[in-house]
Structures are given as structure tokens and as C-alpha cells.
Coordinates of C-alpha atoms in Angstrom, one line a residue:
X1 CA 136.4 -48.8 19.2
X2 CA 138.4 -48.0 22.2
X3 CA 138.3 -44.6 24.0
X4 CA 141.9 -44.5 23.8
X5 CA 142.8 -46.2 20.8
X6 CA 144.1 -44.4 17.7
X7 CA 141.0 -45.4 15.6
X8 CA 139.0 -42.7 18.2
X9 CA 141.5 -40.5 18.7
X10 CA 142.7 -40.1 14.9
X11 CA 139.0 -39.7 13.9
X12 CA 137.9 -36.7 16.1
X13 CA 141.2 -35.0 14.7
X14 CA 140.2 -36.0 11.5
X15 CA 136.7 -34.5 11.8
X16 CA 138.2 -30.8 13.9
X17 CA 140.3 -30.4 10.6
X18 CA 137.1 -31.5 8.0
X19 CA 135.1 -29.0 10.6
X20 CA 137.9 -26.1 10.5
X21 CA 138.0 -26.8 6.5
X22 CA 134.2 -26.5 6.4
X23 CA 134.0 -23.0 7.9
X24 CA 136.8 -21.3 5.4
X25 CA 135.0 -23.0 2.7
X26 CA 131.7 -21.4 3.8
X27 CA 132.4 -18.9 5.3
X28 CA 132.0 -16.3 2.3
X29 CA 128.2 -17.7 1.7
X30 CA 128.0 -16.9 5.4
X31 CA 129.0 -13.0 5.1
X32 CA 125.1 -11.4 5.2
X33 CA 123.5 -10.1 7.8
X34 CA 119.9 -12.0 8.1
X35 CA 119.2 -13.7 10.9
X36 CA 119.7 -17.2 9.1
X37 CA 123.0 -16.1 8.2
X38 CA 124.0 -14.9 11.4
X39 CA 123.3 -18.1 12.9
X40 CA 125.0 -20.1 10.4
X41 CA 128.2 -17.9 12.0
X42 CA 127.7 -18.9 15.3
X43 CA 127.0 -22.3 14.6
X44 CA 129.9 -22.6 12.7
X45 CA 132.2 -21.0 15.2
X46 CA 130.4 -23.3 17.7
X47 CA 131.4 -26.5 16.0
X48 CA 134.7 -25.7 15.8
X49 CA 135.4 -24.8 19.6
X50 CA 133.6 -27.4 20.4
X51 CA 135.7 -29.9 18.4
X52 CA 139.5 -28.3 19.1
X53 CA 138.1 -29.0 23.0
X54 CA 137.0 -32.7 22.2
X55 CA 140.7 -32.7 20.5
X56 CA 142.7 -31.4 23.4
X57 CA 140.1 -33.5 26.1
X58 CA 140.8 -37.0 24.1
X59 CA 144.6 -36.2 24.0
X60 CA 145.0 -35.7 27.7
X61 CA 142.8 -38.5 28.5
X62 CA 144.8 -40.7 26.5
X63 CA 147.8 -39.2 28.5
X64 CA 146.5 -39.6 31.2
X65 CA 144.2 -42.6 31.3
X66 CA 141.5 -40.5 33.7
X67 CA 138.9 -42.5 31.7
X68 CA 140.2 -46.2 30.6
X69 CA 137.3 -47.0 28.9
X70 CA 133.8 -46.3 27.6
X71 CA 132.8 -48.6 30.0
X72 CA 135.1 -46.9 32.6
X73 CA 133.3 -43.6 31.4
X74 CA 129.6 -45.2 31.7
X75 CA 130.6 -46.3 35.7
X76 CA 131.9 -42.4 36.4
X77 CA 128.8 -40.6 34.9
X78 CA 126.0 -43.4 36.3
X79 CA 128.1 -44.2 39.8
X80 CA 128.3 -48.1 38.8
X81 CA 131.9 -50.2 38.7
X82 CA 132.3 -53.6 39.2
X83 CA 135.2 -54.4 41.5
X84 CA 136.4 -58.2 43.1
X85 CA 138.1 -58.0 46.4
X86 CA 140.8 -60.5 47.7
X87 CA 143.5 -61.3 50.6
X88 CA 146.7 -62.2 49.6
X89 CA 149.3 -63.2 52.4
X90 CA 148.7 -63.2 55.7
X91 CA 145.9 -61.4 57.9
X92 CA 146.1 -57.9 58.6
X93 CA 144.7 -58.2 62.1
X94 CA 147.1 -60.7 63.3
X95 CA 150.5 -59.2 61.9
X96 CA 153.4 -59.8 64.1
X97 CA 155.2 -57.6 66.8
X98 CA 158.1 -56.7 65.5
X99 CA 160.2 -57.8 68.6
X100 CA 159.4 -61.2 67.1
X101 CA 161.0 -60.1 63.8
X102 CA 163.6 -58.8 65.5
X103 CA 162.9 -55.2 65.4
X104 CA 162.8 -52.2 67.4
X105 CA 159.6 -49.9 67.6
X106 CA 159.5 -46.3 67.0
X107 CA 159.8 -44.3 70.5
X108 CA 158.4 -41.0 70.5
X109 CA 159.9 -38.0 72.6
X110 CA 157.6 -36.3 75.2
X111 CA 156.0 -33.3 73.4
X112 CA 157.3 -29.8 73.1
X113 CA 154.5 -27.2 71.9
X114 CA 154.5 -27.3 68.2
X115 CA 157.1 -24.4 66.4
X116 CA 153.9 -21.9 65.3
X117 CA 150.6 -20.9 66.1
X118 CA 148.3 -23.2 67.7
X119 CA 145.8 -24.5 65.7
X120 CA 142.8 -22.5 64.1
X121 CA 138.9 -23.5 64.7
X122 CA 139.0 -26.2 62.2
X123 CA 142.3 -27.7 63.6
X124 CA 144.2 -27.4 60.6
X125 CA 148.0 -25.9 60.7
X126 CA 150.7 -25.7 58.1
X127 CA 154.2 -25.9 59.5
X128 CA 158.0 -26.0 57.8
X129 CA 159.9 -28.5 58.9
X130 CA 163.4 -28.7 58.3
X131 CA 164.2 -32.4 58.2
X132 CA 167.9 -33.1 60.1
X133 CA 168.2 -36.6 58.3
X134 CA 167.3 -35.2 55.4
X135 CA 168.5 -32.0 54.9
X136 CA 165.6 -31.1 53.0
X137 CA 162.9 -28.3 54.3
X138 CA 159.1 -28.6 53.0
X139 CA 155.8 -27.8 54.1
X140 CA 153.5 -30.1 56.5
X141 CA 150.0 -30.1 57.2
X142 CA 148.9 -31.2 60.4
X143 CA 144.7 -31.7 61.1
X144 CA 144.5 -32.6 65.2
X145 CA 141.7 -34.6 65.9
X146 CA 138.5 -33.6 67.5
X147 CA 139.1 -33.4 71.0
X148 CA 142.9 -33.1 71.1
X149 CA 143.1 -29.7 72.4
X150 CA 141.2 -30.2 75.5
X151 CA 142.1 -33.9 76.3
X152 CA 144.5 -35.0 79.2
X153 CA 148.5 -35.0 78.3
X154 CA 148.3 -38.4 79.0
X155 CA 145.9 -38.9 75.8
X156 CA 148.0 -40.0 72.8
X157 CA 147.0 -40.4 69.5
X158 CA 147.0 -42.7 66.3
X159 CA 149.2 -40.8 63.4
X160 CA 147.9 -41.1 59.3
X161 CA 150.6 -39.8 57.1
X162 CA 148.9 -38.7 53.4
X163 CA 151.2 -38.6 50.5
X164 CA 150.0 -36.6 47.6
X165 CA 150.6 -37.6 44.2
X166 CA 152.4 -35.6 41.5
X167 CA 152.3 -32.9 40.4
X168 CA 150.3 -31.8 43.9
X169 CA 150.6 -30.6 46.9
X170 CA 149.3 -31.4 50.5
X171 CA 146.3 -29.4 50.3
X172 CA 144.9 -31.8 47.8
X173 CA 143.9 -34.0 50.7
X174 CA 141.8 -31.3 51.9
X175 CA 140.7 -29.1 48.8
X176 CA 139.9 -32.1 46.5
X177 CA 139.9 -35.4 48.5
X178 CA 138.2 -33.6 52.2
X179 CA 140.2 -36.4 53.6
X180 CA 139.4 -35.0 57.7
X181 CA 136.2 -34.8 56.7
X182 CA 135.9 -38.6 55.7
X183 CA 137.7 -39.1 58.9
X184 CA 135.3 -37.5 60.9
X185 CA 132.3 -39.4 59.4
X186 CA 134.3 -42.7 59.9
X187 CA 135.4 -41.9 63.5
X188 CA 131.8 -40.5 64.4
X189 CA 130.1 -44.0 63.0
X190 CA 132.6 -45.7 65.1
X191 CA 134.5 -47.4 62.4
X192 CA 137.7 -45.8 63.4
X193 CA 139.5 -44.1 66.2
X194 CA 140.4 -40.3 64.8
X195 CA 143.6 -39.9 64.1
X196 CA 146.2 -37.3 64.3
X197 CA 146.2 -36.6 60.5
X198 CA 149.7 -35.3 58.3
X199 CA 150.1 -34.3 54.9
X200 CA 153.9 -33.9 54.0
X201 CA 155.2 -31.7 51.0
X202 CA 156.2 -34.8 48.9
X203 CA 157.7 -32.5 45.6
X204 CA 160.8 -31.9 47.2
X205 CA 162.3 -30.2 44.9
X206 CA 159.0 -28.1 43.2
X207 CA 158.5 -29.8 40.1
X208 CA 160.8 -32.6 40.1
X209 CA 159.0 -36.4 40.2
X210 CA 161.5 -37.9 42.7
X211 CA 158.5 -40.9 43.3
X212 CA 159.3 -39.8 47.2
X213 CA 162.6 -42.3 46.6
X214 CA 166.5 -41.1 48.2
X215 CA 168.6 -40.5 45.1
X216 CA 172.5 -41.0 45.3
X217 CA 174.7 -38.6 47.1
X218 CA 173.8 -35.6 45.8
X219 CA 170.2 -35.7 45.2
X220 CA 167.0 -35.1 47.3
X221 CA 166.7 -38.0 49.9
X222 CA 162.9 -37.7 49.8
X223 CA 161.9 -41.2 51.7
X224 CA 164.4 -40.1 54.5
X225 CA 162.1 -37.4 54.6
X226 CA 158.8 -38.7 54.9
X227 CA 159.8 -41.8 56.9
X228 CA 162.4 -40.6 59.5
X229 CA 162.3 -36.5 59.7
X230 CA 158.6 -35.9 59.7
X231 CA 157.6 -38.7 62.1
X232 CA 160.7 -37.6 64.4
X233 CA 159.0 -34.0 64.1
X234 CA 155.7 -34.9 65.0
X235 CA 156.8 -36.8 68.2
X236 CA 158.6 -33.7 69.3
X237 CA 155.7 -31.6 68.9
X238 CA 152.1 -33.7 69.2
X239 CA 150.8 -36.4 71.6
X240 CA 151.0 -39.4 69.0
X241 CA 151.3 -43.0 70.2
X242 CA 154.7 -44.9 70.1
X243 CA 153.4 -48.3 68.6
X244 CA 154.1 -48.7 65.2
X245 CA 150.4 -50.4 64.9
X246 CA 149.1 -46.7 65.5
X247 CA 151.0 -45.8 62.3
X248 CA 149.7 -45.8 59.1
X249 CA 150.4 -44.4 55.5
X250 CA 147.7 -43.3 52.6
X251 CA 148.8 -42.4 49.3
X252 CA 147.3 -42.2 45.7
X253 CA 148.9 -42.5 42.5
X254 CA 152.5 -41.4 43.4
X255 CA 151.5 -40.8 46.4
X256 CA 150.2 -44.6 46.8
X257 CA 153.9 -45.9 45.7
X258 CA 155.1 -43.8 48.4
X259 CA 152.6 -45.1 50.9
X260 CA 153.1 -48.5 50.1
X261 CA 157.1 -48.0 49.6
X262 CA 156.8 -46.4 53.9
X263 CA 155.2 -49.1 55.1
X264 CA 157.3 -52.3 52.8
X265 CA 160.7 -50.5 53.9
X266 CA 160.0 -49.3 57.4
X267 CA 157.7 -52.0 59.2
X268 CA 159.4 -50.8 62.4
X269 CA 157.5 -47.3 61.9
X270 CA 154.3 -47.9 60.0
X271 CA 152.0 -51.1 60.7
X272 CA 149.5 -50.2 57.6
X273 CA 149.4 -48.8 54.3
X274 CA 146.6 -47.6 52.0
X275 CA 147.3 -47.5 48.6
X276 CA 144.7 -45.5 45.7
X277 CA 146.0 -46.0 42.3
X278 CA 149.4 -46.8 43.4
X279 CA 152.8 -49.1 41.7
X280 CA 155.3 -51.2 43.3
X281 CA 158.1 -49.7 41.2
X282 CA 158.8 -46.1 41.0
X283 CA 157.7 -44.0 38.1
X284 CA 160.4 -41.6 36.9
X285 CA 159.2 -39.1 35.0
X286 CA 161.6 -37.9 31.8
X287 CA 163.9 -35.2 33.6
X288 CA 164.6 -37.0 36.5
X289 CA 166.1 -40.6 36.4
X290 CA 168.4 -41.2 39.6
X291 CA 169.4 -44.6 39.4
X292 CA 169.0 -48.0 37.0
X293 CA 166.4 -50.7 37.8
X294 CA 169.5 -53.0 38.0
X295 CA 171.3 -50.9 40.7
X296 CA 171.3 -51.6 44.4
X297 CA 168.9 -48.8 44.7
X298 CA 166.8 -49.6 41.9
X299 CA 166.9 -53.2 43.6
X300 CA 165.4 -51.4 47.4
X301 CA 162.4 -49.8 45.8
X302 CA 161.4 -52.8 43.5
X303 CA 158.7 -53.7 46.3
X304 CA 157.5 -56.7 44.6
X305 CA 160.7 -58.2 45.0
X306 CA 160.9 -56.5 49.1
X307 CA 158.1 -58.6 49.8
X308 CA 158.9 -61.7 47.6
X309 CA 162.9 -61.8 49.3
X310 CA 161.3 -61.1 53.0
X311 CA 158.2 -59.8 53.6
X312 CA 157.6 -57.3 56.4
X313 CA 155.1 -58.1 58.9
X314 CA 152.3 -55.0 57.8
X315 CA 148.9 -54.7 56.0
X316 CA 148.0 -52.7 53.1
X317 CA 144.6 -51.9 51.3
X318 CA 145.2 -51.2 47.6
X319 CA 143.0 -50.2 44.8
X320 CA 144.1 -51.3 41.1
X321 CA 142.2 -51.4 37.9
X322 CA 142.5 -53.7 35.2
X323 CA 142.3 -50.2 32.8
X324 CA 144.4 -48.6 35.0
X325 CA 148.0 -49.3 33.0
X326 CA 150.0 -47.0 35.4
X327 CA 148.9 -49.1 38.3
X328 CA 148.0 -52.8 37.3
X329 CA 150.8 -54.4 36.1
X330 CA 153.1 -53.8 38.9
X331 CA 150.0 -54.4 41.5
X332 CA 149.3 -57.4 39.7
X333 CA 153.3 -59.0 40.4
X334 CA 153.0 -57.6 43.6
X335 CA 150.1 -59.6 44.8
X336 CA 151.4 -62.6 43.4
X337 CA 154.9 -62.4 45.2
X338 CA 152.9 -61.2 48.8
X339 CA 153.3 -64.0 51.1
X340 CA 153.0 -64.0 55.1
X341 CA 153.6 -61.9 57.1
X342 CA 152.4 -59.1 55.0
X343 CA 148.6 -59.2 54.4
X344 CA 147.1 -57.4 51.8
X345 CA 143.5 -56.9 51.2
X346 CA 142.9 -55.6 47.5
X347 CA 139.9 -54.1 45.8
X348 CA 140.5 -54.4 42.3
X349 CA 138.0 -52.4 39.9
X350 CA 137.0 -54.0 36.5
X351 CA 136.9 -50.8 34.2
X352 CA 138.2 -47.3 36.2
X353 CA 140.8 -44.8 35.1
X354 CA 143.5 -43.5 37.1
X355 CA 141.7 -40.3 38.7
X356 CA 140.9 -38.7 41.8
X357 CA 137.1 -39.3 41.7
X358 CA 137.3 -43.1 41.6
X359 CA 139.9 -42.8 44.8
X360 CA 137.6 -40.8 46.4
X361 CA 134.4 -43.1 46.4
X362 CA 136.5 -45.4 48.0
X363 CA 138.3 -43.4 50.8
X364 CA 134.9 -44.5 53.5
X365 CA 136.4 -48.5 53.2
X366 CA 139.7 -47.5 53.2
X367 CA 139.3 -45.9 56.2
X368 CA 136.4 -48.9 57.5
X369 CA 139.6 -51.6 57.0
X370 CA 142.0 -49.5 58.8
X371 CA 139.7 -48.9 62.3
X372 CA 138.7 -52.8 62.0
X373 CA 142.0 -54.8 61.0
X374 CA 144.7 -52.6 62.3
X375 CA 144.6 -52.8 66.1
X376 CA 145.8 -49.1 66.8
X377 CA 143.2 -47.5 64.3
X378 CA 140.1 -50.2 66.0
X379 CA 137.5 -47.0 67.8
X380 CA 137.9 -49.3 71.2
X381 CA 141.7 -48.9 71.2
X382 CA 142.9 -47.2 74.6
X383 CA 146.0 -44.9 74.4
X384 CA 149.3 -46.7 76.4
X385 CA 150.9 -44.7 78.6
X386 CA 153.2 -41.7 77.7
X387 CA 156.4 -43.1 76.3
X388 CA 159.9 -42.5 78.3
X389 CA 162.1 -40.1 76.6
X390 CA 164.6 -40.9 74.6
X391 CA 168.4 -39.9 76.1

């Protein structure tokens, strides 16, 4: 009997109305005031909760697909799941430049303070960023590395863009992932050089599931956004490196589309991509529906067929779940079309849902790849020389 299947799901709503019948039934034998009776009240009244929560819990799971499957359920609660991993493509340490793909790399500007407050103790600073390319304003989070206050000017820094999913926000990295935490036990084993971490407001509007995409004239032009205004921001303000290999995306769910979508259609900014959970299609949502799959832009963000028709010379680390329906199908055709240059290393879980804890428990690898296969993340990486600006 499947967690999620109708069988389940129609039974307990089948026994919450036999329970709710139960209690009107018996309630009148229930009326004295002994302590037996009493109890039989409460007990009653017990059951009852008890099963409208069980209701409303199997509904949103089934929703939701948090838990795929019992055995999916059994792996959260004992801290068991069986995963494979593969390579598909070519090898994330030996990517291409991209002068030999004829591209040009991203040049950052020499740094202006930042446009608020300096930093508090824990390094952590919210900023609003109105995007020029854009036109859209939102909220970013930037965490500075340890040491980044008192190093030299000439000390640049790696950059990790984090793309929430939706509905969220960018303090979800922090409140619920403790994503600079991670870093910080990553860096401090030496798996990873710290970098300059920055969580973007991807809801752009509140409450509308854009999938971090540009819509037609008109609408939000999200991945303008995320790919063009906020790194152009950050190389205004913050020491970051100017070598797209010290660029790298991390996204879950939504989020992971988004991260995978940055790095596919921009290899001239980002090297690497992590993606927790993620598709290789956007996901509309059922107010918002910019475009056909058929269209010219529905044809751009269908990135199995990006990396099938010419695949861009970066490395990704995705997570997928054969119980995870929002996320396997389209990781599934995506491995399959990924051919060299692109390398992708992917962990692929045999029973897990699609939920924060089981992206979580595998942020320390994530992070482990990225210092060790991507040459601007490796914890021996020297910063190059301040960049000239542009004019």
C-alpha cells in the first residue's frame, strides 16, 4: 500500500469520518460525570484531532511528495538512504576556458564600498538592489567570508550565488539550511576555499512562481536578474574574483532549476552549478504561465535540449530521487542528453521525497565537490591579481 496512493489516503479519511461518526453516536452514553466517563470524553475528542491532523498531514504530503514512500519515511526517521552516484559527460576538473569556446569572461569593476552599513559581527548584511538590466528591485543577502574585513585589497574572493526555492525567501539559506555555517566547517577542514556567499530575492514579484525565467515584454525578467544585475552589483561593491571558475550557483527545488538554468545559459559567468531537488524544465505554477513549451522561450529554458544542441563547458552536482516525481523525470533526460564539455556528477537517492531535510544532509558533498573539482573553489587556489576596470 503506497503512502501516497488513494488506497492510504482514502482509508484514513474513511476512518476520521467512522471516528467523527463514533463520537455523535456515543456521545450521549458519555454525558456523566465519573471519572470513567470523563475519560471516555477526552479520549474521544483525542481520536478525533488526532485523525483530522493524520487527514490534513497525508493530503499535503501527497501534495507535496515530502515523503515519497514508506521506505522514504523509514530513511528520514532512522538516517539510512541508499543512493548510486555517476559522471555523465565530461570531467568537471578539466572544463574548458571559455576563450577556447569562444567566449568572453566576466570582468569585475574595482570595488566601491557596498551602498549600507558594513557588516555586523556575524558578517551577514541585507541589501536592495535595484537591478539596471532588469528593472526589477529585490532583496540580497550577502555573508563575507571569514577574514574578508581585515585582508589586503588585493585579496579577491570566490562568489556562491544561493537560489531559494518557492514559495521562500533568502533567509532560508540561513534559518533552515545554515548554509555559512556548512561553509565554514567545509572551508575550516580544507575542503573548500570560503567563499563570498549571496542569496538573491528570487520571488520577484511576492507570490508569483516565475521559476527565476525572463517572461515576454511585459513581465518580470527574473534570470536577467540573478545572472546579469546581481553579479554586476556585487563587483561594484565586494572584492570577488573575475574568473568565471570562481563562480558558482546552488539552488534546491526551484531554486535548483534556477541554479542549473545560471550555469547551462551563462557559462561565461558561472563555471559550476549545484542542484538539490532541482528540474531541467521550468515548473509554472497555475497563475502564472508566460510562454508555451513550443515557443522560442519555452525552447531556451528546456535545458535538456541546451545541453543536448551545445553543451556549455561547466560542472554541476545534482541530487534526484527516483520518488521524487517533481525532480526525476526531467533529471533523468537530462543526464541522458549531457555530453562533453559539460560534466555532471549526480547522486541519485533510491527512496527520498522532495524536502529540505534530505538537501540538507547532503550540503557537506556538495560543498566537498565544489572545493575539489572546480579549480576556483580548490582551498590551495591563490587569488589573481585585481582586474582592470572596465571603461
Amino acid at each position: 500500500m503506497s503512502l501516497t496512493g488513494p488506497v492510504f489516503l482514502d482509508g484514513v479519511i474513511a476512518l476520521t469520518v467512522a471516528a467523527f461518526v463514533a463520537v455523535v453516536v456515543l456521545w450521549p452514553r458519555l454525558t456523566r460525570r465519573t471519572p470513567w466517563h470523563v475519560a471516555g470524553r477526552a479520549t474521544a475528542l483525542l481520536v478525533v484531532n488526532v485523525m483530522v491532523l493524520l487527514t490534513a498531514a497525508t493530503q499535503l504530503n501527497a501534495t507535496y511528495l515530502f515523503f515519497a514512500s514508506w521506505a522514504d519515511l523509514h530513511g528520514a526517521l532512522t538516517g539510512h538512504q541508499a543512493q548510486t552516484s555517476l559522471d555523465r559527460g565530461g570531467v568537471a576538473s578539466r572544463t574548458p576556458d571559455l576563450a577556447a569556446a569562444g567566449q568572453a569572461a566576466p570582468v569585475a569593476t574595482d570595488p566601491r564600498p557596498p551602498p549600507s552599513p558594513p557588516a555586523g559581527p556575524d558578517g551577514l548584511t541585507p541589501y536592495v538592489v535595484h537591478g539596471s538590466a532588469s528593472g526589477l528591485t529585490g532583496t540580497v543577502l550577502v555573508q563575507l567570508p571569514p577574514g574578508y574585513s581585515s585582508s589586503s585589497a588585493g585579496t579577491r574572493y570566490p562568489v556562491l550565488e544561493a537560489l531559494h526555492g518557492y514559495p521562500s525567501e533568502p533567509l532560508n539559506w540561513i534559518q533552515v539550511f545554515d548554509l555559512p555555517r556548512v561553509i565554514d566547517q567545509e572551508a575550516g577542514a580544507q575542503h573548500l576555499r570560503a567563499p563570498l556567499l549571496v542569496m538573491p530575492e528570487v520571488e520577484i514579484p511576492r507570490g508569483v512562481d516565475t521559476e527565476g525565467v525572463n517572461g515576454p515584454a511585459g513581465q518580470p525578467q527574473v534570470e536577467t536578474w540573478l545572472t546579469q544585475d546581481v553579479p554586476a552589483w556585487l563587483g561594484q561593491h565586494f572584492r570577488v574574483i573575475a574568473d568565471r571558475d570562481a563562480w558558482a550557483t546552488i539552488g534546491y527545488s526551484a531554486g535548483g532549476f534556477d541554479a542549473a538554468m545560471a550555469a547551462v545559459l551563462h557559462p561565461a559567468q558561472y563555471g559550476a552549478g549545484i542542484v538539490l531537488g532541482g528540474y531541467f524544465r521550468p515548473e509554472f505554477g497555475p497563475f502564472y504561465d508566460p510562454f508555451r513549451a513550443d515557443s522560442p522561450l519555452g525552447r531556451r529554458y528546456d535545458l535538456v535540449r541546451a545541453v543536448g544542441d551545445r553543451p556549455p563547458p561547466v560542472a554541476l552536482w545534482l541530487e534526484t530521487s527516483h520518488a521524487d516525481h517533481l525532480s526525476y523525470r526531467s533529471s533523468a533526460q537530462f543526464l541522458r542528453a549531457v555530453r562533453a564539455p559539460t560534466a555532471v556528477h549526480a547522486v541519485i537517492l533510491q527512496n527520498a521525497g522532495h524536502r529540505d531535510s534530505v538537501w540538507i544532509g547532503l550540503l557537506p558533498a556538495a560543498l566537498r565537490w565544489l572545493g575539489q573539482d572546480v579549480r576556483g573553489f580548490s582551498p590551495g587556489a591563490v587569488s589573481p591579481p585585481p582586474a582592470a576596470p572596465r571603461r
